[in-house]
């Protein structure tokens, strides 16, 4: 393995790392918003929102590493790096929408259950983490689906016609 500096590879890996950090930030953002809202409204001291932030940070860090590795691998394995980036951006948008909207819907539905869940912090943390995990899995499914959809025609073009199938050129040659 060469120790020579390769700027193209460094840029590609730096961009993948930046994307992984962005994915981490998108997962952690709802916890930060709830913390700042609670602080601004005087509802809770700042230390009480640290548990939500910790759960989000652990999930976001794991997903950020997955995103970094996947994007780095896809951008070197495929012919079209643009396909990998298009799928990654779609996944990031899905993650941003789902991590906030899904949490808002679940928290809204739990409004009637506030009294029974009042002292059960572990249940609420598990619920928060579960909703974030569902958003992460949905974003990953979006990324994989979009990437396969984009790369599908590329693979079909490389494979050529199925075994024994005649192309238009073959049929024209047989006629003469």
PDB file of C-alpha atoms in Angstrom:
ATOM      1  CA  UNK A   1       0.000   0.000   0.000  1.00  0.00           C
ATOM      2  CA  UNK A   2       1.370   3.331  -1.000  1.00  0.00           C
ATOM      3  CA  UNK A   3       1.808   6.119   1.510  1.00  0.00           C
ATOM      4  CA  UNK A   4       1.586   8.731  -1.212  1.00  0.00           C
ATOM      5  CA  UNK A   5      -1.042  11.419  -0.689  1.00  0.00           C
ATOM      6  CA  UNK A   6      -3.925  11.135  -3.117  1.00  0.00           C
ATOM      7  CA  UNK A   7      -6.036  14.293  -3.128  1.00  0.00           C
ATOM      8  CA  UNK A   8      -9.016  12.744  -4.919  1.00  0.00           C
ATOM      9  CA  UNK A   9      -9.263   9.966  -2.372  1.00  0.00           C
ATOM     10  CA  UNK A  10      -8.821  12.420   0.510  1.00  0.00           C
ATOM     11  CA  UNK A  11     -11.640  14.597  -0.802  1.00  0.00           C
ATOM     12  CA  UNK A  12     -13.883  11.571  -1.319  1.00  0.00           C
ATOM     13  CA  UNK A  13     -13.266  10.264   2.193  1.00  0.00           C
ATOM     14  CA  UNK A  14     -13.568  13.734   3.693  1.00  0.00           C
ATOM     15  CA  UNK A  15     -16.926  14.207   2.004  1.00  0.00           C
ATOM     16  CA  UNK A  16     -18.082  10.812   3.287  1.00  0.00           C
ATOM     17  CA  UNK A  17     -16.972  11.761   6.818  1.00  0.00           C
ATOM     18  CA  UNK A  18     -18.801  15.086   6.548  1.00  0.00           C
ATOM     19  CA  UNK A  19     -21.918  13.231   5.436  1.00  0.00           C
ATOM     20  CA  UNK A  20     -21.621  10.889   8.441  1.00  0.00           C
ATOM     21  CA  UNK A  21     -21.351  13.887  10.775  1.00  0.00           C
ATOM     22  CA  UNK A  22     -24.389  15.435   9.104  1.00  0.00           C
ATOM     23  CA  UNK A  23     -26.371  12.237   9.693  1.00  0.00           C
ATOM     24  CA  UNK A  24     -25.309  12.353  13.357  1.00  0.00           C
ATOM     25  CA  UNK A  25     -26.463  15.975  13.605  1.00  0.00           C
ATOM     26  CA  UNK A  26     -29.837  15.172  12.044  1.00  0.00           C
ATOM     27  CA  UNK A  27     -30.474  12.401  14.582  1.00  0.00           C
ATOM     28  CA  UNK A  28     -29.399  14.565  17.537  1.00  0.00           C
ATOM     29  CA  UNK A  29     -31.289  17.702  16.400  1.00  0.00           C
ATOM     30  CA  UNK A  30     -34.727  16.791  17.871  1.00  0.00           C
ATOM     31  CA  UNK A  31     -33.189  16.240  21.317  1.00  0.00           C
ATOM     32  CA  UNK A  32     -31.407  19.583  21.103  1.00  0.00           C
ATOM     33  CA  UNK A  33     -34.627  21.308  20.057  1.00  0.00           C
ATOM     34  CA  UNK A  34     -36.553  19.801  22.963  1.00  0.00           C
ATOM     35  CA  UNK A  35     -33.753  20.812  25.349  1.00  0.00           C
ATOM     36  CA  UNK A  36     -33.689  24.404  24.131  1.00  0.00           C
ATOM     37  CA  UNK A  37     -37.480  24.639  24.192  1.00  0.00           C
ATOM     38  CA  UNK A  38     -37.639  23.300  27.749  1.00  0.00           C
ATOM     39  CA  UNK A  39     -34.900  25.691  28.869  1.00  0.00           C
ATOM     40  CA  UNK A  40     -36.527  28.650  27.166  1.00  0.00           C
ATOM     41  CA  UNK A  41     -39.910  27.874  28.690  1.00  0.00           C
ATOM     42  CA  UNK A  42     -38.486  27.275  32.138  1.00  0.00           C
ATOM     43  CA  UNK A  43     -39.990  23.786  32.238  1.00  0.00           C
ATOM     44  CA  UNK A  44     -36.963  21.704  33.133  1.00  0.00           C
ATOM     45  CA  UNK A  45     -33.354  22.212  34.103  1.00  0.00           C
ATOM     46  CA  UNK A  46     -30.822  21.490  31.380  1.00  0.00           C
ATOM     47  CA  UNK A  47     -29.507  18.309  32.977  1.00  0.00           C
ATOM     48  CA  UNK A  48     -32.849  16.533  32.543  1.00  0.00           C
ATOM     49  CA  UNK A  49     -32.637  16.656  28.751  1.00  0.00           C
ATOM     50  CA  UNK A  50     -29.202  15.045  28.749  1.00  0.00           C
ATOM     51  CA  UNK A  51     -30.727  11.558  28.757  1.00  0.00           C
ATOM     52  CA  UNK A  52     -32.568  12.228  25.478  1.00  0.00           C
ATOM     53  CA  UNK A  53     -29.418  13.763  24.065  1.00  0.00           C
ATOM     54  CA  UNK A  54     -27.352  10.745  25.121  1.00  0.00           C
ATOM     55  CA  UNK A  55     -29.755   8.252  23.516  1.00  0.00           C
ATOM     56  CA  UNK A  56     -29.856  10.313  20.325  1.00  0.00           C
ATOM     57  CA  UNK A  57     -26.077  10.711  20.296  1.00  0.00           C
ATOM     58  CA  UNK A  58     -25.475   6.967  20.620  1.00  0.00           C
ATOM     59  CA  UNK A  59     -27.936   6.166  17.818  1.00  0.00           C
ATOM     60  CA  UNK A  60     -26.678   9.044  15.680  1.00  0.00           C
ATOM     61  CA  UNK A  61     -23.043   8.076  16.129  1.00  0.00           C
ATOM     62  CA  UNK A  62     -23.783   4.511  15.091  1.00  0.00           C
ATOM     63  CA  UNK A  63     -25.743   5.651  12.073  1.00  0.00           C
ATOM     64  CA  UNK A  64     -23.080   8.210  11.166  1.00  0.00           C
ATOM     65  CA  UNK A  65     -20.433   5.483  11.088  1.00  0.00           C
ATOM     66  CA  UNK A  66     -22.698   3.280   8.957  1.00  0.00           C
ATOM     67  CA  UNK A  67     -23.297   6.184   6.557  1.00  0.00           C
ATOM     68  CA  UNK A  68     -19.595   6.990   6.311  1.00  0.00           C
ATOM     69  CA  UNK A  69     -18.595   3.407   5.574  1.00  0.00           C
ATOM     70  CA  UNK A  70     -21.430   2.828   3.116  1.00  0.00           C
ATOM     71  CA  UNK A  71     -20.838   6.014   1.172  1.00  0.00           C
ATOM     72  CA  UNK A  72     -17.090   5.446   1.053  1.00  0.00           C
ATOM     73  CA  UNK A  73     -17.610   1.895  -0.214  1.00  0.00           C
ATOM     74  CA  UNK A  74     -20.281   2.819  -2.754  1.00  0.00           C
ATOM     75  CA  UNK A  75     -18.322   5.729  -4.143  1.00  0.00           C
ATOM     76  CA  UNK A  76     -15.367   3.443  -4.897  1.00  0.00           C
ATOM     77  CA  UNK A  77     -17.298   0.383  -6.116  1.00  0.00           C
ATOM     78  CA  UNK A  78     -19.717   1.959  -8.568  1.00  0.00           C
ATOM     79  CA  UNK A  79     -18.961   3.567 -11.872  1.00  0.00           C
ATOM     80  CA  UNK A  80     -21.167   6.524 -11.157  1.00  0.00           C
ATOM     81  CA  UNK A  81     -20.364   8.200  -7.848  1.00  0.00           C
ATOM     82  CA  UNK A  82     -23.270  10.520  -8.426  1.00  0.00           C
ATOM     83  CA  UNK A  83     -25.681   7.616  -7.859  1.00  0.00           C
ATOM     84  CA  UNK A  84     -24.241   6.999  -4.405  1.00  0.00           C
ATOM     85  CA  UNK A  85     -24.531  10.681  -3.492  1.00  0.00           C
ATOM     86  CA  UNK A  86     -28.073  11.022  -4.862  1.00  0.00           C
ATOM     87  CA  UNK A  87     -29.184   8.057  -2.760  1.00  0.00           C
ATOM     88  CA  UNK A  88     -27.363   9.464   0.281  1.00  0.00           C
ATOM     89  CA  UNK A  89     -29.085  12.836  -0.030  1.00  0.00           C
ATOM     90  CA  UNK A  90     -32.469  11.110  -0.344  1.00  0.00           C
ATOM     91  CA  UNK A  91     -31.726   9.154   2.826  1.00  0.00           C
ATOM     92  CA  UNK A  92     -30.695  12.310   4.672  1.00  0.00           C
ATOM     93  CA  UNK A  93     -33.920  14.061   3.707  1.00  0.00           C
ATOM     94  CA  UNK A  94     -35.961  11.028   4.790  1.00  0.00           C
ATOM     95  CA  UNK A  95     -34.063  10.898   8.083  1.00  0.00           C
ATOM     96  CA  UNK A  96     -34.585  14.608   8.733  1.00  0.00           C
ATOM     97  CA  UNK A  97     -38.310  14.358   8.053  1.00  0.00           C
ATOM     98  CA  UNK A  98     -38.897  11.124   9.908  1.00  0.00           C
ATOM     99  CA  UNK A  99     -36.783  11.865  12.960  1.00  0.00           C
ATOM    100  CA  UNK A 100     -38.738  15.027  13.641  1.00  0.00           C
ATOM    101  CA  UNK A 101     -42.210  14.304  12.274  1.00  0.00           C
ATOM    102  CA  UNK A 102     -42.396  10.758  13.643  1.00  0.00           C
ATOM    103  CA  UNK A 103     -41.356  11.984  17.087  1.00  0.00           C
ATOM    104  CA  UNK A 104     -43.933  14.774  16.956  1.00  0.00           C
ATOM    105  CA  UNK A 105     -46.695  12.331  16.019  1.00  0.00           C
ATOM    106  CA  UNK A 106     -45.742   9.849  18.742  1.00  0.00           C
ATOM    107  CA  UNK A 107     -45.418  12.552  21.397  1.00  0.00           C
ATOM    108  CA  UNK A 108     -48.755  14.045  20.334  1.00  0.00           C
ATOM    109  CA  UNK A 109     -50.453  10.668  20.620  1.00  0.00           C
ATOM    110  CA  UNK A 110     -48.917  10.177  24.060  1.00  0.00           C
ATOM    111  CA  UNK A 111     -50.461  13.414  25.304  1.00  0.00           C
ATOM    112  CA  UNK A 112     -53.366  11.482  26.800  1.00  0.00           C
ATOM    113  CA  UNK A 113     -50.954   9.063  28.498  1.00  0.00           C
ATOM    114  CA  UNK A 114     -48.948  11.743  30.277  1.00  0.00           C
ATOM    115  CA  UNK A 115     -50.159  10.899  33.764  1.00  0.00           C
ATOM    116  CA  UNK A 116     -49.389   7.145  33.652  1.00  0.00           C
ATOM    117  CA  UNK A 117     -45.915   7.768  32.151  1.00  0.00           C
ATOM    118  CA  UNK A 118     -45.019  10.617  34.522  1.00  0.00           C
ATOM    119  CA  UNK A 119     -42.363   8.842  36.607  1.00  0.00           C
ATOM    120  CA  UNK A 120     -41.157   6.290  34.085  1.00  0.00           C
ATOM    121  CA  UNK A 121     -38.055   7.822  32.550  1.00  0.00           C
ATOM    122  CA  UNK A 122     -36.714   4.532  31.217  1.00  0.00           C
ATOM    123  CA  UNK A 123     -39.948   3.873  29.337  1.00  0.00           C
ATOM    124  CA  UNK A 124     -39.820   7.301  27.765  1.00  0.00           C
ATOM    125  CA  UNK A 125     -36.149   6.861  26.851  1.00  0.00           C
ATOM    126  CA  UNK A 126     -36.925   3.491  25.261  1.00  0.00           C
ATOM    127  CA  UNK A 127     -39.788   5.085  23.348  1.00  0.00           C
ATOM    128  CA  UNK A 128     -37.556   7.951  22.192  1.00  0.00           C
ATOM    129  CA  UNK A 129     -34.806   5.568  21.123  1.00  0.00           C
ATOM    130  CA  UNK A 130     -37.277   3.251  19.400  1.00  0.00           C
ATOM    131  CA  UNK A 131     -38.801   6.058  17.369  1.00  0.00           C
ATOM    132  CA  UNK A 132     -35.348   7.324  16.396  1.00  0.00           C
ATOM    133  CA  UNK A 133     -34.335   3.785  15.439  1.00  0.00           C
ATOM    134  CA  UNK A 134     -37.427   3.425  13.230  1.00  0.00           C
ATOM    135  CA  UNK A 135     -36.519   6.707  11.511  1.00  0.00           C
ATOM    136  CA  UNK A 136     -32.939   5.510  10.975  1.00  0.00           C
ATOM    137  CA  UNK A 137     -34.075   2.171   9.554  1.00  0.00           C
ATOM    138  CA  UNK A 138     -36.535   3.889   7.220  1.00  0.00           C
ATOM    139  CA  UNK A 139     -33.822   6.279   6.008  1.00  0.00           C
ATOM    140  CA  UNK A 140     -31.493   3.346   5.404  1.00  0.00           C
ATOM    141  CA  UNK A 141     -34.229   1.571   3.431  1.00  0.00           C
ATOM    142  CA  UNK A 142     -34.759   4.719   1.357  1.00  0.00           C
ATOM    143  CA  UNK A 143     -31.039   4.942   0.627  1.00  0.00           C
ATOM    144  CA  UNK A 144     -30.741   1.318  -0.408  1.00  0.00           C
ATOM    145  CA  UNK A 145     -33.885   1.446  -2.525  1.00  0.00           C
ATOM    146  CA  UNK A 146     -32.885   4.624  -4.350  1.00  0.00           C
ATOM    147  CA  UNK A 147     -29.342   3.354  -4.888  1.00  0.00           C
ATOM    148  CA  UNK A 148     -30.560   0.047  -6.328  1.00  0.00           C
ATOM    149  CA  UNK A 149     -33.033   1.863  -8.520  1.00  0.00           C
ATOM    150  CA  UNK A 150     -30.332   4.182  -9.854  1.00  0.00           C
ATOM    151  CA  UNK A 151     -27.742   1.467 -10.369  1.00  0.00           C
ATOM    152  CA  UNK A 152     -30.202  -1.041 -11.865  1.00  0.00           C
ATOM    153  CA  UNK A 153     -30.030   0.289 -15.456  1.00  0.00           C
ATOM    154  CA  UNK A 154     -26.230   0.492 -15.163  1.00  0.00           C
ATOM    155  CA  UNK A 155     -26.042  -3.196 -14.243  1.00  0.00           C
ATOM    156  CA  UNK A 156     -28.468  -4.223 -16.970  1.00  0.00           C
ATOM    157  CA  UNK A 157     -26.442  -2.332 -19.561  1.00  0.00           C
ATOM    158  CA  UNK A 158     -23.232  -4.065 -18.461  1.00  0.00           C
ATOM    159  CA  UNK A 159     -24.817  -7.513 -18.426  1.00  0.00           C
ATOM    160  CA  UNK A 160     -26.114  -7.337 -21.989  1.00  0.00           C
ATOM    161  CA  UNK A 161     -28.943  -9.509 -23.286  1.00  0.00           C
ATOM    162  CA  UNK A 162     -29.881 -12.710 -21.443  1.00  0.00           C
ATOM    163  CA  UNK A 163     -28.266 -15.977 -22.555  1.00  0.00           C
ATOM    164  CA  UNK A 164     -29.526 -17.071 -25.947  1.00  0.00           C
ATOM    165  CA  UNK A 165     -31.428 -13.872 -26.601  1.00  0.00           C
ATOM    166  CA  UNK A 166     -30.781 -12.327 -29.956  1.00  0.00           C
ATOM    167  CA  UNK A 167     -30.180  -8.636 -30.300  1.00  0.00           C
ATOM    168  CA  UNK A 168     -31.619  -6.533 -33.104  1.00  0.00           C
ATOM    169  CA  UNK A 169     -28.255  -6.632 -34.908  1.00  0.00           C
ATOM    170  CA  UNK A 170     -28.147 -10.432 -34.739  1.00  0.00           C
ATOM    171  CA  UNK A 171     -31.595 -10.741 -36.288  1.00  0.00           C
ATOM    172  CA  UNK A 172     -30.660  -8.359 -39.095  1.00  0.00           C
ATOM    173  CA  UNK A 173     -27.535 -10.372 -39.893  1.00  0.00           C
ATOM    174  CA  UNK A 174     -29.489 -13.627 -40.065  1.00  0.00           C
ATOM    175  CA  UNK A 175     -31.937 -12.180 -42.580  1.00  0.00           C
ATOM    176  CA  UNK A 176     -29.226 -11.441 -45.114  1.00  0.00           C
TER     177      UNK A 176
END
